[in-house]
Coordinates of C-alpha atoms and ligand atoms in Angstrom, one line a residue:
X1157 CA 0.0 0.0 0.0
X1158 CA 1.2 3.7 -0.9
X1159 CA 2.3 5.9 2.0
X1160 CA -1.1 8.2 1.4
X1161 CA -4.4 6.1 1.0
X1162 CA -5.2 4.5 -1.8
X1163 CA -8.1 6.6 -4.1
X1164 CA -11.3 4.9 -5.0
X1165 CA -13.5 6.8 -7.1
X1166 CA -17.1 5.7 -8.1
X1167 CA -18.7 7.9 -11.1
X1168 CA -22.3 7.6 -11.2
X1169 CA -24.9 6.6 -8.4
X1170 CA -27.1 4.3 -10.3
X1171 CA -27.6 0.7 -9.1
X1172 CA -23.6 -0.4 -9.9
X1173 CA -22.6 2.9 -8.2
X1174 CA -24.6 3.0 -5.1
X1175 CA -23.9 -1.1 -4.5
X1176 CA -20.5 -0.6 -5.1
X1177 CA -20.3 2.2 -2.8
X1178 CA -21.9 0.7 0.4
X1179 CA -20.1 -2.3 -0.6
X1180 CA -16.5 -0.3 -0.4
X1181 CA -17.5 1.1 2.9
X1182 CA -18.3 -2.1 4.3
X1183 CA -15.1 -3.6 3.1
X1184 CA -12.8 -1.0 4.2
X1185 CA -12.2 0.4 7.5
X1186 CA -12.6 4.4 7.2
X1187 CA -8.8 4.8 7.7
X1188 CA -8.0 2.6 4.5
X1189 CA -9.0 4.4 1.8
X1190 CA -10.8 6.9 0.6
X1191 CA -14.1 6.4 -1.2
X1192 CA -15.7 9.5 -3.4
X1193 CA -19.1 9.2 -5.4
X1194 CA -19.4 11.4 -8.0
X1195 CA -23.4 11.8 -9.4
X1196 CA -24.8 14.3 -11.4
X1197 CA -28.1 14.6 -9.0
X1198 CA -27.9 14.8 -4.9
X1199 CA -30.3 11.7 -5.5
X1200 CA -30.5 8.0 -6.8
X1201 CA -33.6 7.0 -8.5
X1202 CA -35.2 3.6 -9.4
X1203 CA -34.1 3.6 -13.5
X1204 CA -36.4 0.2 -13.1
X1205 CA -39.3 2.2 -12.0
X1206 CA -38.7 5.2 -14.6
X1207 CA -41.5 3.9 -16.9
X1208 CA -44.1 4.6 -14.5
X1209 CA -42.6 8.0 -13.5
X1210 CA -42.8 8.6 -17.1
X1211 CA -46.7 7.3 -17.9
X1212 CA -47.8 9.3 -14.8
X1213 CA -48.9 6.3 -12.9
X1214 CA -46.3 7.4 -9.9
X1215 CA -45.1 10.8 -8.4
X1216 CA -41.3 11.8 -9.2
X1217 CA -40.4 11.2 -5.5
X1218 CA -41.3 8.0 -5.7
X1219 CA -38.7 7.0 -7.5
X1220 CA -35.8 8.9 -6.3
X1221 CA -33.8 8.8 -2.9
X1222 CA -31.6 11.5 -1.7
X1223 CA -27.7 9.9 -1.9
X1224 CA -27.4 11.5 1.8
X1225 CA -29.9 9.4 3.3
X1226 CA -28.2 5.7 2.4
X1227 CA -24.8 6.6 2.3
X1228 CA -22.2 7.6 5.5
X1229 CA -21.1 11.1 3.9
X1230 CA -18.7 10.9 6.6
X1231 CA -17.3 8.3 5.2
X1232 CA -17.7 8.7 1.7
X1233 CA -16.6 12.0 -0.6
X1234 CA -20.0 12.5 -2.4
X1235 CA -19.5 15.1 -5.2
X1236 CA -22.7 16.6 -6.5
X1237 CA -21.2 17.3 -9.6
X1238 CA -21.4 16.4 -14.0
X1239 CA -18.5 13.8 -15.5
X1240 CA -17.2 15.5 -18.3
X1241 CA -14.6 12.9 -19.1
X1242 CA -11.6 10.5 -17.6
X1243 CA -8.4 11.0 -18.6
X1244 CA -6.8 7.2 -17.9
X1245 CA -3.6 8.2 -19.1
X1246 CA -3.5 10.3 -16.0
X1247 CA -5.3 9.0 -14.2
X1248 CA -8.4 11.9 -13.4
X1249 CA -11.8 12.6 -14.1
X1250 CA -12.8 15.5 -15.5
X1251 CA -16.2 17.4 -13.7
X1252 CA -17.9 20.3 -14.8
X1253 CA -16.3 21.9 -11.6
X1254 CA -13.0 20.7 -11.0
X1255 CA -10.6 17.9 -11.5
X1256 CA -10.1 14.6 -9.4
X1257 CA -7.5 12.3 -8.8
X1258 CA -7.9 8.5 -8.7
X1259 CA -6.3 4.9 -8.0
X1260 CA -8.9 2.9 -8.3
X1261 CA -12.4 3.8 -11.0
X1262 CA -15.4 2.2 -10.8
X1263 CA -17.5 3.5 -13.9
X1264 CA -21.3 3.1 -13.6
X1265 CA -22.2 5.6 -15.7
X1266 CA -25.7 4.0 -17.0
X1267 CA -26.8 4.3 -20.4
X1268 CA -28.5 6.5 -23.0
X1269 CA -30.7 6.0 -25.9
X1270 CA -29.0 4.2 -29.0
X1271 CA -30.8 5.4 -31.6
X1272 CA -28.9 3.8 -35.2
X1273 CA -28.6 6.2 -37.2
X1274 CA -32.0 6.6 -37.6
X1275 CA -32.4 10.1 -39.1
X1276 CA -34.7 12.5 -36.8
X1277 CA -34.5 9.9 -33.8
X1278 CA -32.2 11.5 -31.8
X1279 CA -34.3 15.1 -31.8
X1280 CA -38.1 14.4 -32.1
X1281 CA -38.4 11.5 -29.7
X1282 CA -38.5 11.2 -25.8
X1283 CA -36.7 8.4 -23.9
X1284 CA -37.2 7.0 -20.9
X1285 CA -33.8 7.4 -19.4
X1286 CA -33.6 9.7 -16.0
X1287 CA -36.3 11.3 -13.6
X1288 CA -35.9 14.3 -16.0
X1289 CA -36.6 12.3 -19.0
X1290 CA -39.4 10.7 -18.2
X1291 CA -40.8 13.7 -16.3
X1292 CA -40.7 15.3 -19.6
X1293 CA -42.9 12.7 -21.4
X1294 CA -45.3 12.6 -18.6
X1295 CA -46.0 16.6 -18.9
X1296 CA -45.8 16.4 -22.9
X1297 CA -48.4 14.0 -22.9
X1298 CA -50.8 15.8 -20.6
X1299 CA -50.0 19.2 -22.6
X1300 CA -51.4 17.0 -25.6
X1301 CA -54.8 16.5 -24.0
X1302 CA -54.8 20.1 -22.8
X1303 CA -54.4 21.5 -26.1
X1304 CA -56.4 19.2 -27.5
X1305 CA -59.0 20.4 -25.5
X1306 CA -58.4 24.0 -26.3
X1307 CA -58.1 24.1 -29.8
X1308 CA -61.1 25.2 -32.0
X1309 CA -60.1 22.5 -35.0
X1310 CA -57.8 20.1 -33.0
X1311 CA -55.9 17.6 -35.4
X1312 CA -57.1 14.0 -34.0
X1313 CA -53.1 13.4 -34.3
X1314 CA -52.2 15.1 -31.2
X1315 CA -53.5 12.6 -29.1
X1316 CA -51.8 9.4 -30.9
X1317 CA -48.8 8.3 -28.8
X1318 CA -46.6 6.1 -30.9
X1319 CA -43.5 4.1 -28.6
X1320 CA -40.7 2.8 -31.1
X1321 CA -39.7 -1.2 -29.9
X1322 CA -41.2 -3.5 -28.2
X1323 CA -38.8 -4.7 -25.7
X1324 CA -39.2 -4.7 -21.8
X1325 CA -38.9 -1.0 -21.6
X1326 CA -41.6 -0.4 -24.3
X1327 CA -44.0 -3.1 -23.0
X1328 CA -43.5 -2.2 -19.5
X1329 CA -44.2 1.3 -20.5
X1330 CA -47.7 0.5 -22.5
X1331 CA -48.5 -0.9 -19.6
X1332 CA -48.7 2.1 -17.7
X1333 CA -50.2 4.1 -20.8
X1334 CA -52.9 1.7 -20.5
X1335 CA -53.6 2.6 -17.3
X1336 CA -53.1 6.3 -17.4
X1337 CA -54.7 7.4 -20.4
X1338 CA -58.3 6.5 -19.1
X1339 CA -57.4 8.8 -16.1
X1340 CA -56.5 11.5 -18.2
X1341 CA -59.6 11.1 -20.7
X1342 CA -61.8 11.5 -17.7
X1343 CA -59.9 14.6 -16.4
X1344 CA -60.6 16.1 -20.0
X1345 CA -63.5 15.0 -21.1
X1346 CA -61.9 13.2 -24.2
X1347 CA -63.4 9.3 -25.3
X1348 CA -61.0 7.2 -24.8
X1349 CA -61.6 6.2 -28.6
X1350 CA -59.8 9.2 -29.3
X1351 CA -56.4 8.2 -27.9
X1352 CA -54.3 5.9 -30.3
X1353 CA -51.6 4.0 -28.6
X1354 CA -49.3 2.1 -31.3
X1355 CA -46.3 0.2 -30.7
X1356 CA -44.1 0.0 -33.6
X1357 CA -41.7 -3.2 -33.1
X1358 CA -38.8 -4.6 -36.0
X1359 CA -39.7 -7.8 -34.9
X1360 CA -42.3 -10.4 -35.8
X1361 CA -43.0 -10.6 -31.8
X1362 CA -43.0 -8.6 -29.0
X1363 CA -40.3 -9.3 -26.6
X1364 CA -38.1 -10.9 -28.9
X1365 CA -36.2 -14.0 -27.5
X1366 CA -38.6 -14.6 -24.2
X1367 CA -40.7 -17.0 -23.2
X1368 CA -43.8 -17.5 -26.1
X1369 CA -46.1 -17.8 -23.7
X1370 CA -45.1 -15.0 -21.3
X1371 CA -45.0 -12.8 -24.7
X1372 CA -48.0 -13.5 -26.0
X1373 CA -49.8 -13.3 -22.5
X1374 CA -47.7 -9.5 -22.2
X1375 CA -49.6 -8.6 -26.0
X1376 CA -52.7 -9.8 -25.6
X1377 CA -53.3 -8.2 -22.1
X1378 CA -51.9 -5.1 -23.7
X1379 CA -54.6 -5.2 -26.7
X1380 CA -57.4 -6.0 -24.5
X1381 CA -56.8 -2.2 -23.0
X1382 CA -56.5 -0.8 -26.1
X1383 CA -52.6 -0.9 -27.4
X1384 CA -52.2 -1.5 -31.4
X1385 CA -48.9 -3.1 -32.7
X1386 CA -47.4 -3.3 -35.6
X1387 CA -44.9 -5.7 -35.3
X1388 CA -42.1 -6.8 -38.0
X1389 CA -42.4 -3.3 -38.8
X1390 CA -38.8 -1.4 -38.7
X1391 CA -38.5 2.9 -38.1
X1392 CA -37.1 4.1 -41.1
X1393 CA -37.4 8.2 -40.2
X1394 CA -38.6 10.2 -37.2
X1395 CA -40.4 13.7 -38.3
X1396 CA -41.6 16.3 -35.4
X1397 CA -44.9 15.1 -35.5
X1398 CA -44.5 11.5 -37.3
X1399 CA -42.5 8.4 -37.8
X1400 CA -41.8 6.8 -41.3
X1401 CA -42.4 2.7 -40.4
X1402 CA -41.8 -0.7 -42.5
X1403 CA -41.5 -1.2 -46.4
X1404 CA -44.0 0.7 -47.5
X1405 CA -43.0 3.4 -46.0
X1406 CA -46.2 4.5 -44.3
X1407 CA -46.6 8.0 -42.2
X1408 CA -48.5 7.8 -38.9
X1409 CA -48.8 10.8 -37.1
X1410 CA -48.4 11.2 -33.7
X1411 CA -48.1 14.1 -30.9
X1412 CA -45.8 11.7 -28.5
X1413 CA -42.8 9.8 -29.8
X1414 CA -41.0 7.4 -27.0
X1415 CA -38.3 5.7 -28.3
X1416 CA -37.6 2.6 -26.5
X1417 CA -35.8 0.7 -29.3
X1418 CA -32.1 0.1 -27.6
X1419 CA -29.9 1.6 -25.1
X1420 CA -25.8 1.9 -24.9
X1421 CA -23.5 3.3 -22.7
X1422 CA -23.1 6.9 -21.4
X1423 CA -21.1 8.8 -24.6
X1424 CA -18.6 9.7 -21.8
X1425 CA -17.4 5.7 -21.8
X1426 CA -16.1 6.2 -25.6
X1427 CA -15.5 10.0 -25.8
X1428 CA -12.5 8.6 -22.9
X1429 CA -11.1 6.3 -25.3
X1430 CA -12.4 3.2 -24.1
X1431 CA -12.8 0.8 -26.9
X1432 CA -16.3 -0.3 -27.4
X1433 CA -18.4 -3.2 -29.1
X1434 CA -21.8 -2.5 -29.8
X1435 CA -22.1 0.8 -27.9
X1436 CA -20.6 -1.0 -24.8
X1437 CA -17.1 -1.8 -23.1
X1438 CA -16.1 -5.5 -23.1
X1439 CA -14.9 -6.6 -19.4
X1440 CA -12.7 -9.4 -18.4
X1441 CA -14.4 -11.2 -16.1
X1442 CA -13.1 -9.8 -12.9
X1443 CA -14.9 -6.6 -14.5
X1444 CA -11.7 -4.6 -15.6
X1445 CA -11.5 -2.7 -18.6
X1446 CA -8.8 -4.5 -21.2
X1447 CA -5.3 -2.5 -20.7
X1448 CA -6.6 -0.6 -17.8
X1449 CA -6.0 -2.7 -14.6
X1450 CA -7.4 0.0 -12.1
X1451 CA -10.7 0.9 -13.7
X1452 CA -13.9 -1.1 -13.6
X1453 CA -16.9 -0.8 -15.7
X1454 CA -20.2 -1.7 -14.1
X1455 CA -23.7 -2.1 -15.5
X1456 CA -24.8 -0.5 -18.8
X1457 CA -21.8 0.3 -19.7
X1458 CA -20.4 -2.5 -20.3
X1459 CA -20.5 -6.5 -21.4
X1460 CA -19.6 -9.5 -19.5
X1461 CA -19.5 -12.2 -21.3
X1462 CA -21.7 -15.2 -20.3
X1463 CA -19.4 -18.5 -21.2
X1464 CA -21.9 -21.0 -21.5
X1465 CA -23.7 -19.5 -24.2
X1466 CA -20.4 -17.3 -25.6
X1467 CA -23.0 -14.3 -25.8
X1468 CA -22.9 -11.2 -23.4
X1469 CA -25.4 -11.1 -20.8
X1470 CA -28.1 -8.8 -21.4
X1471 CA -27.2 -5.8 -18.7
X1472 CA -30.4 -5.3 -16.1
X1473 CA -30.7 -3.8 -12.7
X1474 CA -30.1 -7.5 -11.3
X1475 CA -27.0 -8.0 -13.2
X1476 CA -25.3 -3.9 -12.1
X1477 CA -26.5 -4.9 -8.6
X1478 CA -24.7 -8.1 -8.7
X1479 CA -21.3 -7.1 -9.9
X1480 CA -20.7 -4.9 -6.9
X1481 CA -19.9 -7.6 -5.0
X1482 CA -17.3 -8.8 -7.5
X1483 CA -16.0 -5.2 -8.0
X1484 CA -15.4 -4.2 -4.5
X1485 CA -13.8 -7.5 -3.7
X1486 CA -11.5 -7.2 -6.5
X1487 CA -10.0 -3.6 -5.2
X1488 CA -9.3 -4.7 -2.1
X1489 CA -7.5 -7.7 -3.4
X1490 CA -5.7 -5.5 -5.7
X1491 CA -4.7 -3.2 -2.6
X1492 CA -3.6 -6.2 -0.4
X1493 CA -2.8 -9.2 -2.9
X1494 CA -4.7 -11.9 -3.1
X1495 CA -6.8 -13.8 -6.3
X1496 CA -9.4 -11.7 -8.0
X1497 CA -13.0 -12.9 -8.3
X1498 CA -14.4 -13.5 -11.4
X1499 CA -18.3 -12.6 -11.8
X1500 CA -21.0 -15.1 -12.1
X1501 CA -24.4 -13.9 -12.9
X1502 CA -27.1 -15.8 -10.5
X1503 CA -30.2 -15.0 -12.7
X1504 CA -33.1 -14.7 -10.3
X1505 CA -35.2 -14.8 -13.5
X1506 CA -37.3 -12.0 -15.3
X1507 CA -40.6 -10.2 -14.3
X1508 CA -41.8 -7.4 -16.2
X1509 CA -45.0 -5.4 -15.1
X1510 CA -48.0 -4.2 -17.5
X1511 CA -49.5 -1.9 -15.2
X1512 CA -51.9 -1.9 -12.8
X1513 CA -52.2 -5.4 -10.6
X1514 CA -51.1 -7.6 -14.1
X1515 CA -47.2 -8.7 -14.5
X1516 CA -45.6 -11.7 -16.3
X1517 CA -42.3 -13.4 -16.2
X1518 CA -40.0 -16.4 -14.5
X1519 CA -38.4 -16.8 -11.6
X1520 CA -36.9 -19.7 -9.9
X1521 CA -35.0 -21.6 -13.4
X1522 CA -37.8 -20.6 -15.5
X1523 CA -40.8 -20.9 -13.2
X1524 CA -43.9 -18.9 -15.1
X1525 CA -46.1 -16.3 -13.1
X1526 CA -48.9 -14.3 -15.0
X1527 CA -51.3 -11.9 -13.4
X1528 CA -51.6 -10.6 -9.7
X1529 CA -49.0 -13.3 -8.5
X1530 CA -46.5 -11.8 -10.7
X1531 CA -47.1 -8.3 -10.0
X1532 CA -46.4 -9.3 -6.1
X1533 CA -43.5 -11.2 -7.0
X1534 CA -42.6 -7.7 -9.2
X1535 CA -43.1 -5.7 -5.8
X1536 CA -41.1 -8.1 -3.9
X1537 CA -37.9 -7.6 -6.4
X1538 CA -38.4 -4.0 -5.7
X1539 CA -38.6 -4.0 -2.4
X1540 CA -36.1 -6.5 -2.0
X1541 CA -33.4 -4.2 -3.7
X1542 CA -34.7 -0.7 -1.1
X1543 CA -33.4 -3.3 1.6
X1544 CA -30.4 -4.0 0.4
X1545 CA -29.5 -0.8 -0.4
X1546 CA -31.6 1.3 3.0
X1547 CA -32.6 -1.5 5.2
X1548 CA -36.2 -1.8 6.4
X1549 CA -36.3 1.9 6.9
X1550 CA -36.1 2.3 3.2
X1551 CA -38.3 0.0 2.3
X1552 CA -41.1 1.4 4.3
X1553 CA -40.6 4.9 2.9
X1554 CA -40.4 3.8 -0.7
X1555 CA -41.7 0.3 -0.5
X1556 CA -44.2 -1.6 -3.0
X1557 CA -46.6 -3.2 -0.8
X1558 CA -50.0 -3.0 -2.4
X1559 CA -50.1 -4.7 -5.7
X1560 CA -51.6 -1.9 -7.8
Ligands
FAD2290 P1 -28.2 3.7 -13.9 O1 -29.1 3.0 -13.0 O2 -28.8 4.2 -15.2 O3 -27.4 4.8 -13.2 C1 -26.5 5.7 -13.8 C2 -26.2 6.8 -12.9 O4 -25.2 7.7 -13.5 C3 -27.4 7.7 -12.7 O5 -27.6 8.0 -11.3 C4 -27.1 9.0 -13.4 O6 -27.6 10.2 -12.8 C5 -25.5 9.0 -13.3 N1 -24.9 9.8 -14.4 C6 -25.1 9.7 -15.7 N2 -24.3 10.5 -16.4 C7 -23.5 11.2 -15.5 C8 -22.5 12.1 -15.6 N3 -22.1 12.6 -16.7 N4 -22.0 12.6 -14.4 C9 -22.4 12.1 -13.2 N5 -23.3 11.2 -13.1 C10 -23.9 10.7 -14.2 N6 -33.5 -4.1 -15.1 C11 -33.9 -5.1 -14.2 O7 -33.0 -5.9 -13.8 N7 -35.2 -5.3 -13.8 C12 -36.1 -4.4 -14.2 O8 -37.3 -4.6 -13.8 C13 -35.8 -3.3 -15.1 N8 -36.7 -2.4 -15.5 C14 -36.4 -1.4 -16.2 C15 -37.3 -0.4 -16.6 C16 -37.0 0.7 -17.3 C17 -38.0 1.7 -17.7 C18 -35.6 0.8 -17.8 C19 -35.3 2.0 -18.6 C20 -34.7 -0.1 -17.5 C21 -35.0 -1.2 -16.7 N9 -34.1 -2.2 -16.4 C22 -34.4 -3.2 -15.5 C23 -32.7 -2.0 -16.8 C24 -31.9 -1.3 -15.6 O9 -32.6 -0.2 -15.2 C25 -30.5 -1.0 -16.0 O10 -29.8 -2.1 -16.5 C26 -29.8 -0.4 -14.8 O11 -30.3 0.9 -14.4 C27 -28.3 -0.2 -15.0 O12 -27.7 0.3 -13.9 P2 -26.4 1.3 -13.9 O13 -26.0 1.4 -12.5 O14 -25.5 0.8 -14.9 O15 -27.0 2.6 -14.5
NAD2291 P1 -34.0 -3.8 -26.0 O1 -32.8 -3.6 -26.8 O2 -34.2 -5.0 -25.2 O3 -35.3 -3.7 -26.9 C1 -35.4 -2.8 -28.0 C2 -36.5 -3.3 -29.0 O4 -36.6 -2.3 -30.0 C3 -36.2 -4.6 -29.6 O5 -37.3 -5.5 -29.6 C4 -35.9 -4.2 -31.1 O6 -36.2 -5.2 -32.0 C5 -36.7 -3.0 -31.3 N1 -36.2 -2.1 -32.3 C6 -34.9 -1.7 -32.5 N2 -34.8 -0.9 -33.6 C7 -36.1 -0.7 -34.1 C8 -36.6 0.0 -35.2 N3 -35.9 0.8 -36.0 N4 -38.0 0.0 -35.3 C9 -38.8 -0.7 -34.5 N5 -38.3 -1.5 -33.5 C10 -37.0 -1.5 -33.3 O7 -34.1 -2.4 -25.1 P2 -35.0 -2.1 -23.8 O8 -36.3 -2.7 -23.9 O9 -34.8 -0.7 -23.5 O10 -34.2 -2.9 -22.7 C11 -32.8 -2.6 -22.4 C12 -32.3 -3.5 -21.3 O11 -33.0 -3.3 -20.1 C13 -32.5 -5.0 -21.6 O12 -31.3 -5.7 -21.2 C14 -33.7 -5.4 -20.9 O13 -33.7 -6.8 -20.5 C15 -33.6 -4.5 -19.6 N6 -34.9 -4.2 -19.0 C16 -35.4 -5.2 -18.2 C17 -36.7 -5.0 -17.7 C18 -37.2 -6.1 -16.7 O14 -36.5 -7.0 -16.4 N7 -38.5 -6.0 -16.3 C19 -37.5 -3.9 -18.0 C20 -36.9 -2.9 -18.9 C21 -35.6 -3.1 -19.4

C-alpha cells in the first residue's frame, strides 16, 4: 500500500454505483481508503421504475432517494457534480467543476438511448432514461390533451402516442399508458376512442427472445386495454410530428414519440477512449477494462460475457447490482494481494410489469407467473433491492406493498 491512502473513485450513483459504494465502505475500515461518489443529481432513483414515473402512474419522488440518506457522507466523498470525461492516461476525471485524482475507478455511468442512425430519432423522440426524461414525457403527454382540449379544429393526431420497440422498456411502458390514459380522458373529457396508442416493433413478436407464452400473454393483455402493434415493422425516419415505419414506408402521425428501441452506454465511456463493441465496453471477467488494470466498468456500460452460451449477458438492474460484489472485492484484493474474483451472474429470473395489478415473467430456473402473482412477486424484487440498499427503513418509505 502507498504511503497516502489508496483513491477509489465511483462515477455515477445508479444501481452499480450506489452497490459498489456501500459495498467499499463495508469492506474497508474508514482509515484505509478513501471512497468518493461522483453523481450528477444529490439523488439515486429507481431507473427500473422510470416507466411509471414517465406514464404518470407514480409521483417523481417515488422513484428517487436523496444519496445522503443511504450513504455515510462521513465516510464517503460524495461530489454533487457532471463527469465530463476520464483522462486514464493520467489518471483523473474531468467534472464540470474541477478535476479529481484516482487509484482505483469504478465506472457506472448507465446508459442513453441508442438510436442507429435513424435520421430525426435523436431530436423528435422522448426516452425513458432519467427522472428528468421521463418527467418530460409525462407533462408532454398531458399538454397533448390540454391542447387538444383547447383548440377550435384540434388535429385528431395530437392525441396518438406512438413508442418505437417492443422490448421490456416499451412493453412495461404501454402498460402504464394503458392505465393512465383513461385517467387522463376522464380529467378532460376526451373518449377514450380518441387516444391511439401504437407500438411499432422490427420484430415479428414482442419481446423478442422470451418465453412465447409470457410474450404472448404481455400482447394480448396489452390489446385487451387498447394498445395496437405493428410488429415486424422497422423505423425508417422520425419527423416532429410522425414516424416513417416498415417497407412501405407509411406516415402515422403522432403528438408523442417514445423511443424505447435500444440503449448503450453513457457517450462519456467512448469519448475517454475506451474501446467499445456495440455501444458498450467489453470486461474481463473480474470486470476490468482490457489495458486498464485499475478501472472497472459496471452495468450498462459494459458486457460480460456469459461463457456458457459465448454471448454477453443482457445488462439489467439485477446483473449492475450483482457485480458490486465482485468489483469491491476485486479492489481490495488489488490493494492487499490476493486472487481476484471472477463474476457469475445468478439470474433470479425475469418479471416485467403491465400496469396496474397484471405482470408476467419467470423466476426460480424458469418458473412462469402471470397476473396478480406476478405483479407481487414484481413488488417483492423492488422492495427486496430498497433493503439491500436502505434497510427496512427504506423500504417502508419507498416500498411496494399493495399490488396496484
Ligand atoms: P443507472 O441505474 O442508469 O445509473 C447511472 C447513474 O449515473 C445515474 O444516477 C445518473 O444520474 C448518473 N450519471 C449519468 N451521467 C452522469 C454524468 N455525466 N456525471 C455524473 N453522473 C452521471 N433491469 C432489471 O433488472 N429489472 C427491471 O425490472 C428493469 N426495469 C427497467 C425499466 C426501465 C423503464 C428501464 C429504462 C430499464 C429497466 N431495467 C431493468 C434495466 C436497468 O434499469 C439498467 O440495466 C440499470 O439501471 C443499469 O444500472 P447502472 O448502475 O449501470 O445505471
Ligand atoms: P431492447 O434492446 O431490449 O429492446 C429494443 C426493442 O426495439 C427490440 O425489440 C428491437 O427489435 C426494437 N427495435 C430496434 N430498432 C427498431 C426500429 N428501428 N424499429 C422498430 N423497433 C426497433 O431495449 P430495452 O427494452 O430498452 O431494454 C434494455 C435492457 O434493459 C435490456 O437488457 C432489458 O432486459 C432490460 N430491461 C429489463 C426489464 C425487466 O426486467 N423488467 C425492463 C426494462 C428493461
Amino acid at each position: 500500500m502507498t504511503a497516502s491512502k489508496p483513491k477509489i473513485v465511483v462515477l455515477g450513483a445508479g444501481y452499480a454505483g450506489m452497490m459498489t459504494t456501500k459495498k467499499l465502505t463495508q469492506q474497508f475500515a474508514p482509515e484505509e481508503v478513501d471512497i468518493t461518489l461522483v453523481n450528477k443529481h444529490n439523488y439515486h432513483y429507481q431507473t427500473t421504475w422510470l416507466h411509471e414515473v414517465a406514464a404518470g402512474t407514480i409521483d417523481v419522488n417515488r422513484s428517487r432517494i436523496m444519496i445522503s440518506d443511504v450513504i455515510n457522507t462521513r465516510r464517503v466523498h460524495f461530489i454533487h457534480d457532471t463527469v465530463v470525461k476520464i483522462n486514464k492516461d493520467d489518471k483523473t476525471v474531468q467534472l464540470e467543476n474541477g478535476e479529481i485524482e484516482y487509484d482505483y475507478l469504478v465506472i457506472g455511468l448507465g446508459f442513453e438511448k441508442a438510436t442507429f442512425g435513424i435520421p430525426g430519432m435523436e431530436e423528435h423522440t422522448f426516452s425513458i432514461q432519467s427522472v428528468d426524461s421521463s418527467r418530460m414525457i409525462r407533462d408532454h403527454i398531458e399538454y397533448q390533451f390540454a391542447r387538444y382540449r383547447n383548440e377550435p379544429n384540434p388535429d385528431p393526431s395530437m392525441l396518438t402516442i406512438v413508442v418505437g420497440g417492443a422490448g421490456f422498456t416499451g412493453i412495461e411502458f404501454l402498460g402504464e399508458l394503458a392505465e393512465r390514459i383513461p385517467v387522463l380522458c376522464k380529467k378532460y373529457d376526451i373518449p377514450r376512442q380518441d387516444v391511439k396508442i401504437i407500438d411499432v416493433e422490427a420484430m415479428p413478436t414482442v419481446l423478442p427472445g422470451f418465453n412465447e407464452d409470457l410474450l404472448s400473454y404481455a400482447k394480448e393483455s396489452l390489446e385487451h386495454r387498447g394498445i395496437e402493434f405493428k410488429l415486424g415493422t422497422m423505423i425508417k425516419e422520425v419527423k416532429v410530428d410522425s414516424v416513417i415505419v416498415g417497407d412501405e414506408e407509411e406516415e402515422i402521425k403522432a403528438g408523442t414519440i417514445v423511443w424505447t428501441g435500444g440503449v448503450q452506454a453513457n457517450r462519456i465511456v467512448g469519448e475517454s477512449g475506451f474501446e467499445l463493441t456495440k455501444g458498450k465496453v467489453n470486461v474481463d471477467a473480474t470486470l476490468r477494462a482490457p489495458d486498464n488494470e485499475g478501472v472497472f466498468i459496471l452495468g450498462d456500460c459494459a458486457w460480460v460475457m456469459n461463457n456458457e452460451t459465448g454471448k454477453p449477458y443482457p445488462p439489467t438492474a439485477q446483473i449492475a447490482i450483482q457485480e458490486s460484489d465482485v468489483c469491491a472485492h476485486n479492489i481490495k484484493t488489488m490493494i492487499y494481494g490476493g486472487t481476484l474474483e471472477e463474476f457469475k451472474f445468478d439470474d433470479k429470473g425475469t418479471v416485467a410489469s403491465l400496469g396496474g395489478g397484471d405482470a408476467m415473467g419467470t423466476v426460480f430456473e424458469g418458473h412462469k407467473l402471470y397476473g396478480m402473482q406476478a405483479k407481487v412477486m414484481k413488488n417483492v424484487i423492488d422492495d427486496r433491492y430498497l433493503f439491500l440498499l436502505g434497510g427496512p427503513t427504506l423500504v417502508l418509505k419507498k416500498g411496494k406493498f399493495r399490488p396496484f
